PDB file of C-alpha atoms and ligand atoms in Angstrom:
ATOM      1  CA  UNK M   1    -115.160 157.063  18.136  1.00  0.00           C
ATOM      2  CA  UNK M   2    -114.567 158.683  21.930  1.00  0.00           C
ATOM      3  CA  UNK M   3    -113.338 161.458  22.920  1.00  0.00           C
ATOM      4  CA  UNK M   4    -110.408 160.350  25.612  1.00  0.00           C
ATOM      5  CA  UNK M   5    -111.557 164.348  27.094  1.00  0.00           C
ATOM      6  CA  UNK M   6    -113.085 162.477  30.754  1.00  0.00           C
ATOM      7  CA  UNK M   7    -111.230 158.853  29.525  1.00  0.00           C
ATOM      8  CA  UNK M   8    -112.078 158.548  33.157  1.00  0.00           C
ATOM      9  CA  UNK M   9    -116.092 158.849  32.862  1.00  0.00           C
ATOM     10  CA  UNK M  10    -116.106 156.202  29.454  1.00  0.00           C
ATOM     11  CA  UNK M  11    -118.146 153.861  29.607  1.00  0.00           C
ATOM     12  CA  UNK M  12    -115.996 150.450  29.439  1.00  0.00           C
ATOM     13  CA  UNK M  13    -118.168 148.487  30.167  1.00  0.00           C
ATOM     14  CA  UNK M  14    -119.860 149.529  26.579  1.00  0.00           C
ATOM     15  CA  UNK M  15    -116.190 150.160  25.260  1.00  0.00           C
ATOM     16  CA  UNK M  16    -114.588 145.967  25.468  1.00  0.00           C
ATOM     17  CA  UNK M  17    -118.312 144.921  23.654  1.00  0.00           C
ATOM     18  CA  UNK M  18    -117.215 146.965  20.808  1.00  0.00           C
ATOM     19  CA  UNK M  19    -112.733 145.861  21.098  1.00  0.00           C
ATOM     20  CA  UNK M  20    -114.521 142.593  20.600  1.00  0.00           C
ATOM     21  CA  UNK M  21    -115.541 143.294  17.352  1.00  0.00           C
ATOM     22  CA  UNK M  22    -113.891 145.524  15.882  1.00  0.00           C
ATOM     23  CA  UNK M  23    -111.214 144.812  13.169  1.00  0.00           C
ATOM     24  CA  UNK M  24    -109.267 147.669  14.892  1.00  0.00           C
ATOM     25  CA  UNK M  25    -108.383 150.332  17.414  1.00  0.00           C
ATOM     26  CA  UNK M  26    -107.305 153.347  16.179  1.00  0.00           C
ATOM     27  CA  UNK M  27    -106.594 156.213  18.265  1.00  0.00           C
ATOM     28  CA  UNK M  28    -105.723 160.415  17.035  1.00  0.00           C
ATOM     29  CA  UNK M  29    -104.131 163.174  19.028  1.00  0.00           C
ATOM     30  CA  UNK M  30    -102.810 165.905  18.804  1.00  0.00           C
ATOM     31  CA  UNK M  31     -98.302 166.004  17.641  1.00  0.00           C
ATOM     32  CA  UNK M  32     -97.468 167.128  21.965  1.00  0.00           C
ATOM     33  CA  UNK M  33     -93.207 167.785  21.367  1.00  0.00           C
ATOM     34  CA  UNK M  34     -92.858 165.043  19.804  1.00  0.00           C
ATOM     35  CA  UNK M  35     -94.546 162.778  21.800  1.00  0.00           C
ATOM     36  CA  UNK M  36     -98.761 161.627  23.190  1.00  0.00           C
ATOM     37  CA  UNK M  37    -100.138 164.658  25.085  1.00  0.00           C
ATOM     38  CA  UNK M  38    -100.462 163.180  28.561  1.00  0.00           C
ATOM     39  CA  UNK M  39    -104.133 162.406  28.310  1.00  0.00           C
ATOM     40  CA  UNK M  40    -103.860 159.841  26.066  1.00  0.00           C
ATOM     41  CA  UNK M  41    -100.847 157.841  27.275  1.00  0.00           C
ATOM     42  CA  UNK M  42    -102.993 157.755  30.681  1.00  0.00           C
ATOM     43  CA  UNK M  43    -106.472 156.500  29.181  1.00  0.00           C
ATOM     44  CA  UNK M  44    -104.327 153.752  27.968  1.00  0.00           C
ATOM     45  CA  UNK M  45    -101.982 152.946  30.947  1.00  0.00           C
ATOM     46  CA  UNK M  46    -106.080 152.598  32.591  1.00  0.00           C
ATOM     47  CA  UNK M  47    -106.978 150.522  30.170  1.00  0.00           C
ATOM     48  CA  UNK M  48    -105.983 147.044  30.546  1.00  0.00           C
ATOM     49  CA  UNK M  49    -106.771 147.848  34.191  1.00  0.00           C
ATOM     50  CA  UNK M  50    -110.199 147.919  33.800  1.00  0.00           C
ATOM     51  CA  UNK M  51    -110.950 145.296  30.256  1.00  0.00           C
ATOM     52  CA  UNK M  52    -108.818 142.235  30.686  1.00  0.00           C
ATOM     53  CA  UNK M  53    -107.464 143.217  27.048  1.00  0.00           C
ATOM     54  CA  UNK M  54    -106.239 139.787  27.087  1.00  0.00           C
ATOM     55  CA  UNK M  55    -109.137 138.111  26.628  1.00  0.00           C
ATOM     56  CA  UNK M  56    -109.976 139.722  23.552  1.00  0.00           C
ATOM     57  CA  UNK M  57    -106.962 138.964  21.348  1.00  0.00           C
ATOM     58  CA  UNK M  58    -104.597 141.049  19.626  1.00  0.00           C
ATOM     59  CA  UNK M  59    -106.028 143.678  17.724  1.00  0.00           C
ATOM     60  CA  UNK M  60    -104.525 145.510  15.141  1.00  0.00           C
ATOM     61  CA  UNK M  61    -103.687 149.274  15.694  1.00  0.00           C
ATOM     62  CA  UNK M  62    -102.481 152.397  14.375  1.00  0.00           C
ATOM     63  CA  UNK M  63    -102.158 156.153  15.399  1.00  0.00           C
ATOM     64  CA  UNK M  64    -102.307 158.808  13.384  1.00  0.00           C
ATOM     65  CA  UNK M  65    -101.136 162.526  14.960  1.00  0.00           C
ATOM     66  CA  UNK M  66    -100.961 165.551  13.048  1.00  0.00           C
ATOM     67  CA  UNK M  67     -98.380 167.793  13.590  1.00  0.00           C
ATOM     68  CA  UNK M  68     -96.985 171.616  12.452  1.00  0.00           C
ATOM     69  CA  UNK M  69     -93.445 170.916  10.054  1.00  0.00           C
ATOM     70  CA  UNK M  70     -91.769 168.257  12.408  1.00  0.00           C
ATOM     71  CA  UNK M  71     -93.010 165.342  14.702  1.00  0.00           C
ATOM     72  CA  UNK M  72     -89.719 163.225  14.857  1.00  0.00           C
ATOM     73  CA  UNK M  73     -91.432 159.637  15.614  1.00  0.00           C
ATOM     74  CA  UNK M  74     -94.380 161.586  17.826  1.00  0.00           C
ATOM     75  CA  UNK M  75     -96.448 158.896  15.990  1.00  0.00           C
ATOM     76  CA  UNK M  76     -94.553 155.878  16.786  1.00  0.00           C
ATOM     77  CA  UNK M  77     -94.046 157.017  21.082  1.00  0.00           C
ATOM     78  CA  UNK M  78     -97.115 154.778  22.027  1.00  0.00           C
ATOM     79  CA  UNK M  79     -96.112 151.560  21.255  1.00  0.00           C
ATOM     80  CA  UNK M  80     -94.591 150.149  24.715  1.00  0.00           C
ATOM     81  CA  UNK M  81     -98.566 150.794  25.646  1.00  0.00           C
ATOM     82  CA  UNK M  82    -100.300 149.994  23.120  1.00  0.00           C
ATOM     83  CA  UNK M  83     -98.465 146.612  23.206  1.00  0.00           C
ATOM     84  CA  UNK M  84     -99.373 146.106  26.803  1.00  0.00           C
ATOM     85  CA  UNK M  85    -103.103 146.332  25.995  1.00  0.00           C
ATOM     86  CA  UNK M  86    -102.460 143.786  23.253  1.00  0.00           C
ATOM     87  CA  UNK M  87    -102.620 146.000  20.258  1.00  0.00           C
ATOM     88  CA  UNK M  88     -99.925 145.531  17.181  1.00  0.00           C
ATOM     89  CA  UNK M  89     -98.778 148.731  15.744  1.00  0.00           C
ATOM     90  CA  UNK M  90     -99.434 148.430  11.819  1.00  0.00           C
ATOM     91  CA  UNK M  91     -99.073 152.228  11.127  1.00  0.00           C
ATOM     92  CA  UNK M  92     -97.938 155.017  11.927  1.00  0.00           C
ATOM     93  CA  UNK M  93     -98.278 158.783  10.953  1.00  0.00           C
ATOM     94  CA  UNK M  94     -98.360 161.845  10.951  1.00  0.00           C
ATOM     95  CA  UNK M  95     -99.988 164.087   9.073  1.00  0.00           C
ATOM     96  CA  UNK M  96     -98.799 168.018   7.814  1.00  0.00           C
ATOM     97  CA  UNK M  97    -101.930 169.882   9.035  1.00  0.00           C
ATOM     98  CA  UNK M  98    -102.062 173.140  11.358  1.00  0.00           C
ATOM     99  CA  UNK M  99     -99.603 175.936  12.256  1.00  0.00           C
ATOM    100  CA  UNK M 100     -98.955 177.146  16.210  1.00  0.00           C
ATOM    101  CA  UNK M 101     -95.384 178.827  14.346  1.00  0.00           C
ATOM    102  CA  UNK M 102     -96.596 181.984  14.666  1.00  0.00           C
ATOM    103  CA  UNK M 103     -96.890 181.613  18.781  1.00  0.00           C
ATOM    104  CA  UNK M 104     -95.606 184.090  20.869  1.00  0.00           C
ATOM    105  CA  UNK M 105     -91.948 182.277  21.437  1.00  0.00           C
ATOM    106  CA  UNK M 106     -91.017 181.059  18.394  1.00  0.00           C
ATOM    107  CA  UNK M 107     -89.726 183.482  15.800  1.00  0.00           C
ATOM    108  CA  UNK M 108     -89.929 181.692  12.219  1.00  0.00           C
ATOM    109  CA  UNK M 109     -91.830 183.740  10.079  1.00  0.00           C
ATOM    110  CA  UNK M 110     -95.813 182.447  10.821  1.00  0.00           C
ATOM    111  CA  UNK M 111     -97.015 180.494   7.555  1.00  0.00           C
ATOM    112  CA  UNK M 112     -99.134 181.809   4.816  1.00  0.00           C
ATOM    113  CA  UNK M 113    -102.725 180.952   5.163  1.00  0.00           C
ATOM    114  CA  UNK M 114    -102.905 179.855   1.215  1.00  0.00           C
ATOM    115  CA  UNK M 115     -99.584 177.341   2.793  1.00  0.00           C
ATOM    116  CA  UNK M 116    -101.598 176.152   4.634  1.00  0.00           C
ATOM    117  CA  UNK M 117    -104.386 175.515   3.088  1.00  0.00           C
ATOM    118  CA  UNK M 118    -101.808 173.641   0.465  1.00  0.00           C
ATOM    119  CA  UNK M 119    -100.359 171.348   3.030  1.00  0.00           C
ATOM    120  CA  UNK M 120    -104.182 170.586   3.797  1.00  0.00           C
ATOM    121  CA  UNK M 121    -105.230 169.261   0.872  1.00  0.00           C
ATOM    122  CA  UNK M 122    -101.970 167.730   0.359  1.00  0.00           C
ATOM    123  CA  UNK M 123    -102.551 166.122   3.722  1.00  0.00           C
ATOM    124  CA  UNK M 124    -106.051 165.231   2.919  1.00  0.00           C
ATOM    125  CA  UNK M 125    -104.271 163.548  -0.068  1.00  0.00           C
ATOM    126  CA  UNK M 126    -102.521 160.988   2.227  1.00  0.00           C
ATOM    127  CA  UNK M 127    -104.665 160.615   4.174  1.00  0.00           C
ATOM    128  CA  UNK M 128    -106.908 159.090   1.770  1.00  0.00           C
ATOM    129  CA  UNK M 129    -104.522 156.626   0.811  1.00  0.00           C
ATOM    130  CA  UNK M 130    -103.548 155.615   4.763  1.00  0.00           C
ATOM    131  CA  UNK M 131    -107.012 155.483   5.086  1.00  0.00           C
ATOM    132  CA  UNK M 132    -106.670 152.590   2.359  1.00  0.00           C
ATOM    133  CA  UNK M 133    -103.844 150.942   3.926  1.00  0.00           C
ATOM    134  CA  UNK M 134    -105.998 150.359   7.192  1.00  0.00           C
ATOM    135  CA  UNK M 135    -108.755 149.377   5.567  1.00  0.00           C
ATOM    136  CA  UNK M 136    -107.790 146.800   3.185  1.00  0.00           C
ATOM    137  CA  UNK M 137    -105.514 145.442   6.115  1.00  0.00           C
ATOM    138  CA  UNK M 138    -101.860 145.693   4.166  1.00  0.00           C
ATOM    139  CA  UNK M 139     -98.331 146.737   4.782  1.00  0.00           C
ATOM    140  CA  UNK M 140     -97.541 148.075   7.695  1.00  0.00           C
ATOM    141  CA  UNK M 141     -96.918 151.605   7.575  1.00  0.00           C
ATOM    142  CA  UNK M 142     -93.709 153.536   9.684  1.00  0.00           C
ATOM    143  CA  UNK M 143     -91.977 156.138   8.188  1.00  0.00           C
ATOM    144  CA  UNK M 144     -88.039 156.220   8.242  1.00  0.00           C
ATOM    145  CA  UNK M 145     -86.759 158.803  10.181  1.00  0.00           C
ATOM    146  CA  UNK M 146     -83.469 160.007   9.847  1.00  0.00           C
ATOM    147  CA  UNK M 147     -81.036 159.948  11.933  1.00  0.00           C
ATOM    148  CA  UNK M 148     -81.458 163.571  13.050  1.00  0.00           C
ATOM    149  CA  UNK M 149     -84.783 163.823  13.009  1.00  0.00           C
ATOM    150  CA  UNK M 150     -85.188 161.127  15.090  1.00  0.00           C
ATOM    151  CA  UNK M 151     -82.347 163.053  17.763  1.00  0.00           C
ATOM    152  CA  UNK M 152     -85.093 166.230  17.069  1.00  0.00           C
ATOM    153  CA  UNK M 153     -87.293 163.651  18.114  1.00  0.00           C
ATOM    154  CA  UNK M 154     -85.944 162.694  21.415  1.00  0.00           C
ATOM    155  CA  UNK M 155     -85.204 166.711  22.512  1.00  0.00           C
ATOM    156  CA  UNK M 156     -88.404 167.361  21.961  1.00  0.00           C
ATOM    157  CA  UNK M 157     -88.569 164.776  24.572  1.00  0.00           C
ATOM    158  CA  UNK M 158     -86.845 164.944  27.053  1.00  0.00           C
ATOM    159  CA  UNK M 159     -86.671 168.873  26.725  1.00  0.00           C
ATOM    160  CA  UNK M 160     -90.200 168.931  28.852  1.00  0.00           C
ATOM    161  CA  UNK M 161     -89.213 167.584  31.605  1.00  0.00           C
ATOM    162  CA  UNK M 162     -86.556 169.956  32.530  1.00  0.00           C
ATOM    163  CA  UNK M 163     -89.344 172.900  31.804  1.00  0.00           C
ATOM    164  CA  UNK M 164     -92.545 171.604  31.722  1.00  0.00           C
ATOM    165  CA  UNK M 165     -95.298 171.075  29.073  1.00  0.00           C
ATOM    166  CA  UNK M 166     -96.957 172.843  26.987  1.00  0.00           C
ATOM    167  CA  UNK M 167    -100.230 174.069  29.732  1.00  0.00           C
ATOM    168  CA  UNK M 168     -97.377 175.427  32.342  1.00  0.00           C
ATOM    169  CA  UNK M 169     -96.234 178.069  30.361  1.00  0.00           C
ATOM    170  CA  UNK M 170     -99.796 179.204  28.930  1.00  0.00           C
ATOM    171  CA  UNK M 171    -101.064 182.354  30.444  1.00  0.00           C
ATOM    172  CA  UNK M 172    -102.994 184.854  30.130  1.00  0.00           C
ATOM    173  CA  UNK M 173    -102.387 189.086  29.608  1.00  0.00           C
ATOM    174  CA  UNK M 174    -104.763 191.503  31.420  1.00  0.00           C
ATOM    175  CA  UNK M 175    -104.670 194.130  29.750  1.00  0.00           C
ATOM    176  CA  UNK M 176    -105.601 192.517  26.210  1.00  0.00           C
ATOM    177  CA  UNK M 177    -108.347 189.238  27.486  1.00  0.00           C
ATOM    178  CA  UNK M 178    -112.284 190.735  27.998  1.00  0.00           C
ATOM    179  CA  UNK M 179    -112.703 187.155  29.286  1.00  0.00           C
ATOM    180  CA  UNK M 180    -115.005 186.633  26.474  1.00  0.00           C
ATOM    181  CA  UNK M 181    -114.016 181.969  26.453  1.00  0.00           C
ATOM    182  CA  UNK M 182    -113.847 181.963  23.004  1.00  0.00           C
ATOM    183  CA  UNK M 183    -110.471 179.649  24.072  1.00  0.00           C
ATOM    184  CA  UNK M 184    -112.862 178.323  26.993  1.00  0.00           C
ATOM    185  CA  UNK M 185    -115.802 176.891  24.846  1.00  0.00           C
ATOM    186  CA  UNK M 186    -113.954 176.184  21.907  1.00  0.00           C
ATOM    187  CA  UNK M 187    -110.467 174.264  23.876  1.00  0.00           C
ATOM    188  CA  UNK M 188    -111.028 170.580  22.938  1.00  0.00           C
ATOM    189  CA  UNK M 189    -109.770 169.070  26.577  1.00  0.00           C
ATOM    190  CA  UNK M 190    -111.430 171.445  29.071  1.00  0.00           C
ATOM    191  CA  UNK M 191    -107.704 172.097  29.981  1.00  0.00           C
ATOM    192  CA  UNK M 192    -108.737 175.648  30.463  1.00  0.00           C
ATOM    193  CA  UNK M 193    -110.324 177.051  33.293  1.00  0.00           C
ATOM    194  CA  UNK M 194    -112.123 180.582  34.991  1.00  0.00           C
ATOM    195  CA  UNK M 195    -111.460 181.375  38.228  1.00  0.00           C
ATOM    196  CA  UNK M 196    -112.309 184.572  39.957  1.00  0.00           C
ATOM    197  CA  UNK M 197    -110.029 186.881  37.942  1.00  0.00           C
ATOM    198  CA  UNK M 198    -107.711 184.754  35.222  1.00  0.00           C
ATOM    199  CA  UNK M 199    -107.484 182.073  33.036  1.00  0.00           C
ATOM    200  CA  UNK M 200    -105.142 179.048  33.702  1.00  0.00           C
ATOM    201  CA  UNK M 201    -104.351 175.345  32.431  1.00  0.00           C
ATOM    202  CA  UNK M 202    -104.332 172.670  34.033  1.00  0.00           C
ATOM    203  CA  UNK M 203    -102.442 168.567  32.001  1.00  0.00           C
ATOM    204  CA  UNK M 204    -105.919 167.972  29.748  1.00  0.00           C
ATOM    205  CA  UNK M 205    -104.042 170.258  27.305  1.00  0.00           C
ATOM    206  CA  UNK M 206    -103.208 168.850  24.621  1.00  0.00           C
ATOM    207  CA  UNK M 207    -100.654 171.320  23.005  1.00  0.00           C
ATOM    208  CA  UNK M 208    -103.351 172.269  19.959  1.00  0.00           C
ATOM    209  CA  UNK M 209    -102.898 175.861  20.429  1.00  0.00           C
ATOM    210  CA  UNK M 210    -106.941 176.361  18.829  1.00  0.00           C
ATOM    211  CA  UNK M 211    -107.244 178.654  21.498  1.00  0.00           C
ATOM    212  CA  UNK M 212    -104.427 180.971  20.726  1.00  0.00           C
ATOM    213  CA  UNK M 213    -106.357 181.059  17.425  1.00  0.00           C
ATOM    214  CA  UNK M 214    -109.156 181.221  18.303  1.00  0.00           C
ATOM    215  CA  UNK M 215    -108.677 183.995  20.819  1.00  0.00           C
ATOM    216  CA  UNK M 216    -109.821 187.222  19.499  1.00  0.00           C
ATOM    217  CA  UNK M 217    -107.645 189.547  20.911  1.00  0.00           C
ATOM    218  CA  UNK M 218    -104.547 187.946  20.980  1.00  0.00           C
ATOM    219  CA  UNK M 219    -104.503 188.138  24.814  1.00  0.00           C
ATOM    220  CA  UNK M 220    -102.365 184.035  24.853  1.00  0.00           C
ATOM    221  CA  UNK M 221     -99.556 184.424  26.409  1.00  0.00           C
ATOM    222  CA  UNK M 222     -96.943 181.636  25.689  1.00  0.00           C
ATOM    223  CA  UNK M 223     -93.954 182.082  28.864  1.00  0.00           C
ATOM    224  CA  UNK M 224     -95.222 185.103  29.920  1.00  0.00           C
ATOM    225  CA  UNK M 225     -94.482 187.099  26.431  1.00  0.00           C
ATOM    226  CA  UNK M 226     -97.790 188.294  24.259  1.00  0.00           C
ATOM    227  CA  UNK M 227     -97.852 188.484  20.864  1.00  0.00           C
ATOM    228  CA  UNK M 228     -97.285 191.076  18.492  1.00  0.00           C
ATOM    229  CA  UNK M 229    -100.341 191.853  15.854  1.00  0.00           C
ATOM    230  CA  UNK M 230     -98.996 191.793  12.427  1.00  0.00           C
ATOM    231  CA  UNK M 231     -96.004 189.133  13.535  1.00  0.00           C
ATOM    232  CA  UNK M 232     -97.434 186.159  15.690  1.00  0.00           C
ATOM    233  CA  UNK M 233    -100.330 185.096  13.114  1.00  0.00           C
ATOM    234  CA  UNK M 234    -103.967 182.790  14.315  1.00  0.00           C
ATOM    235  CA  UNK M 235    -105.758 180.645  11.531  1.00  0.00           C
ATOM    236  CA  UNK M 236    -108.360 181.277  12.294  1.00  0.00           C
ATOM    237  CA  UNK M 237    -109.949 180.011   8.180  1.00  0.00           C
ATOM    238  CA  UNK M 238    -109.937 176.411  10.243  1.00  0.00           C
ATOM    239  CA  UNK M 239    -112.999 178.130  12.144  1.00  0.00           C
ATOM    240  CA  UNK M 240    -114.673 179.573   9.313  1.00  0.00           C
ATOM    241  CA  UNK M 241    -114.856 176.649   7.531  1.00  0.00           C
ATOM    242  CA  UNK M 242    -113.938 172.630   9.725  1.00  0.00           C
ATOM    243  CA  UNK M 243    -115.877 173.823  12.695  1.00  0.00           C
ATOM    244  CA  UNK M 244    -118.966 175.633  11.930  1.00  0.00           C
TER     245      UNK M 244
HETATM  246  S1  SF4 N   1    -110.748 183.864  24.034  1.00  0.00           S
HETATM  247 FE1  SF4 N   1    -108.470 185.239  24.658  1.00  0.00          FE
HETATM  248  S2  SF4 N   1    -109.995 187.714  25.502  1.00  0.00           S
HETATM  249 FE2  SF4 N   1    -111.511 185.600  25.482  1.00  0.00          FE
HETATM  250  S3  SF4 N   1    -111.289 185.094  26.950  1.00  0.00           S
HETATM  251 FE3  SF4 N   1    -109.768 183.508  26.367  1.00  0.00          FE
HETATM  252  S4  SF4 N   1    -108.380 185.165  26.538  1.00  0.00           S
HETATM  253 FE4  SF4 N   1    -109.866 186.122  27.034  1.00  0.00          FE
HETATM  254  S1  SF4 N   2    -106.774 173.998  23.213  1.00  0.00           S
HETATM  255 FE1  SF4 N   2    -105.188 175.572  24.554  1.00  0.00          FE
HETATM  256  S2  SF4 N   2    -105.743 175.146  26.472  1.00  0.00           S
HETATM  257 FE2  SF4 N   2    -107.274 173.136  24.974  1.00  0.00          FE
HETATM  258  S3  SF4 N   2    -105.144 171.788  24.150  1.00  0.00           S
HETATM  259 FE3  SF4 N   2    -105.181 173.110  22.993  1.00  0.00          FE
HETATM  260  S4  SF4 N   2    -103.003 174.120  23.548  1.00  0.00           S
HETATM  261 FE4  SF4 N   2    -104.515 173.080  25.595  1.00  0.00          FE
END
């Protein structure tokens, strides 16, 4: 398994050997406005330039994504890029895992922690079933999205082209930030850099909102808006149960 943060520095000779041996190639990513994060796309664009994928032979591929409640065809958006890598997308599934609906730009009532636990249990069961299908090399699974779902997914993908990607509107409230570096240390893609007196977000961001959830003072802003304690909830139980 390889992490795609730092994908430019991966050992592509070793990856080629692994690909030759592999039965299938899996990609896992958090949903990113009904799409894949830029670092995943960049990796797949670069792959055929670094490895002669035609010489490896056609392989099966699967894409598993995490989402909040909706991904609108997000998990099949990599299909053209996978095809350009000679990979046949057979299983594409999204799983409800976390919640980013408690962030300052949204007016939803934040999801209760107990509901998230139930959601996670259900997703675990679905993931096990999906893994069985992948391992047995059974039928092709693509979710049949409704017309409304496809339209909403399209809207989520087009919107950021005008508005800018998430990392451009994440920021920090200097009055609340205590420069503890919890956000920096817990970012899975090293997308946050510290400057002299503030923090900056880069395009390595995958929109996972782990930084937001881990900040002890709710100092991370979204589009310049600060979280209101009690209204905009953080979900730190993931930290307690899965990361320690
Ligand atoms: S986790 Fe919060 S308080 Fe700590 S450095 Fe990051 S933004 Fe500042
Ligand atoms: S932790 Fe924050 S900066 Fe890092 S990828 Fe997730 S949302 Fe982006």
